Amino acid sequence: MAKVSTDVPAEILLAKRVQEMVMNDEEPAAQYKCRTDKDDAEDDNDDPISSSPIPIIDLSFLSCSEAGEVATEQELVKLKAALSSWGCFQAVGHGISNILLNEVQRVAREFFGQPMEEKQKYGKTVVDFEGYGADPVPEEGQSLDWSDRLFLSVKPEDQRNYKLWPTDPESFRAILEEYTKEIEKVTGMVSRAMAKSLDLDENCFLRQFGERSQLQARFNYYLPCKRPDLVLGLKPHADGTGYTIIMQDEVGLQIRKDDKWFKVPKNPGAILVLMGDQMQIMSNGIFKSPVHRVLSNAKRDRISVAMFYTPEVGKEIGPEDGLITEESPALYRKVKDYADVHIGYYNKGLRSIHTAQV
Ligand SMILES: O=C(O)CCC(=O)C(=O)O
Ligand SMILES: [Fe+2]
């Protein structure tokens, strides 16, 4: 990524919320300006979902026996194709009600809509992960993201720091707890389906994730920007997770494929399942962890909620034995706490998957 000049230290800028800069009608500081590409300037049109090339997978075909064997088999083939090419899919038939999805968006919107003093009760410093604020300070010269966020550990339950969970809106905690339960069911469905699509024992990935697998919720608030052509809501990156489940209320997220950016369409009711590096490792490179980014918009704001699903702390993961043959040897070695390695590279604007290569 292009290096940016640093006239004001990033620590100082990151201590201030993007929302404050927008309210004060400030121009983005140099460190936020990272875009030079003209190829993909503004991507604000609301194309119909049917014209989006990002695959749609119906999870109900994969998890219920009534769907019929042929339908299940066909959906598994689609799933494998989607994850081997795009590394993500729009999931429908996931079992989460539209009412709950709307409630999650509502509490997120209400939280970010409160006065700054209220939100600062959950404020984090520029080095912490959890709480309300910006990502921790990246390496010098890396650009900053035009967004604010609230990051919370939700699983295992004993890792929850309820002091950082907003009490206003009052229903925030109950809604996030309910959403966590639903997302856990989805991770069960998706992990089993992915294994079956590769002709593996259906529980093999769940075993790798472990009994104390982690879920972290990241509520992202993307503010409008006067100069969307210069900044990004979130810089290009691949996730260090096993996989990530994202819901969005507006377009903005783009996936990189074949050297082009593709917009994730506004598809109410659908959630995006996106592979992280650790699923690329466990699938021995069959599933791809795609680079993605979020654009800024001149007029609109955007809320997204990303649920990061990651193997248990301290647990070794690696390519599934059933995928290793003489013709297809292991491409990755076993790794432990890969997300910690990933974050170091992420802060430098780099990918980390090579560190796991054999
Ligand atoms: O806001 C989004 O849609 C994507 C968020 C994301 O990529 C992340 O939090 O890692
Ligand atoms: Fe991401």
Coordinates of N, CA and C and ligand atoms in Angstrom, one line a residue, residues 218 220 222 234 237 239 244 246 248 253 292 294 302 304 306 308, ligand 1:
R218 N -17.6 -7.0 15.8 CA -17.0 -5.6 15.5 C -18.1 -4.8 14.8
N220 N -19.1 -1.7 13.0 CA -18.4 -0.7 12.2 C -19.3 0.5 11.8
Y222 N -19.3 3.6 9.4 CA -18.6 4.3 8.3 C -19.3 5.7 8.0
L234 N -12.3 1.3 5.2 CA -11.5 0.3 5.7 C -10.5 -0.2 4.6
H237 N -7.5 -5.6 3.0 CA -6.9 -6.6 3.9 C -7.6 -7.9 3.7
D239 N -8.8 -11.3 6.2 CA -9.0 -11.5 7.6 C -8.1 -12.6 8.2
T244 N -15.4 -15.0 8.7 CA -16.0 -13.8 9.3 C -17.4 -13.8 8.7
I246 N -20.6 -11.3 8.0 CA -20.8 -9.8 8.0 C -22.2 -9.5 7.6
Q248 N -24.6 -6.0 6.6 CA -24.4 -4.5 6.3 C -25.8 -4.0 6.0
L253 N -18.8 -2.5 1.0 CA -17.8 -3.6 1.0 C -17.5 -4.1 -0.4
H292 N -10.4 -7.7 0.8 CA -11.6 -6.9 0.8 C -11.3 -5.5 1.4
V294 N -13.5 -1.4 2.3 CA -14.8 -0.7 2.3 C -14.6 0.7 1.8
R302 N -22.9 4.2 6.9 CA -23.1 2.8 6.7 C -22.8 2.1 8.0
S304 N -22.0 -1.8 9.6 CA -21.9 -3.2 9.3 C -21.5 -3.9 10.7
A306 N -19.4 -7.2 11.9 CA -18.6 -8.4 11.5 C -18.5 -9.3 12.7
F308 N -16.2 -12.2 14.0 CA -15.0 -12.9 13.7 C -15.0 -14.3 14.4
Ligands
LIG1 O1 -17.7 -3.4 7.0 C1 -17.6 -4.4 6.3 O2 -18.4 -4.8 5.5 C2 -16.3 -5.3 6.4 C3 -15.6 -5.2 7.7 C4 -14.3 -6.0 7.7 O3 -13.8 -6.4 6.7 C5 -13.7 -6.3 8.9 O4 -14.1 -5.8 10.0 O5 -12.6 -7.0 8.9

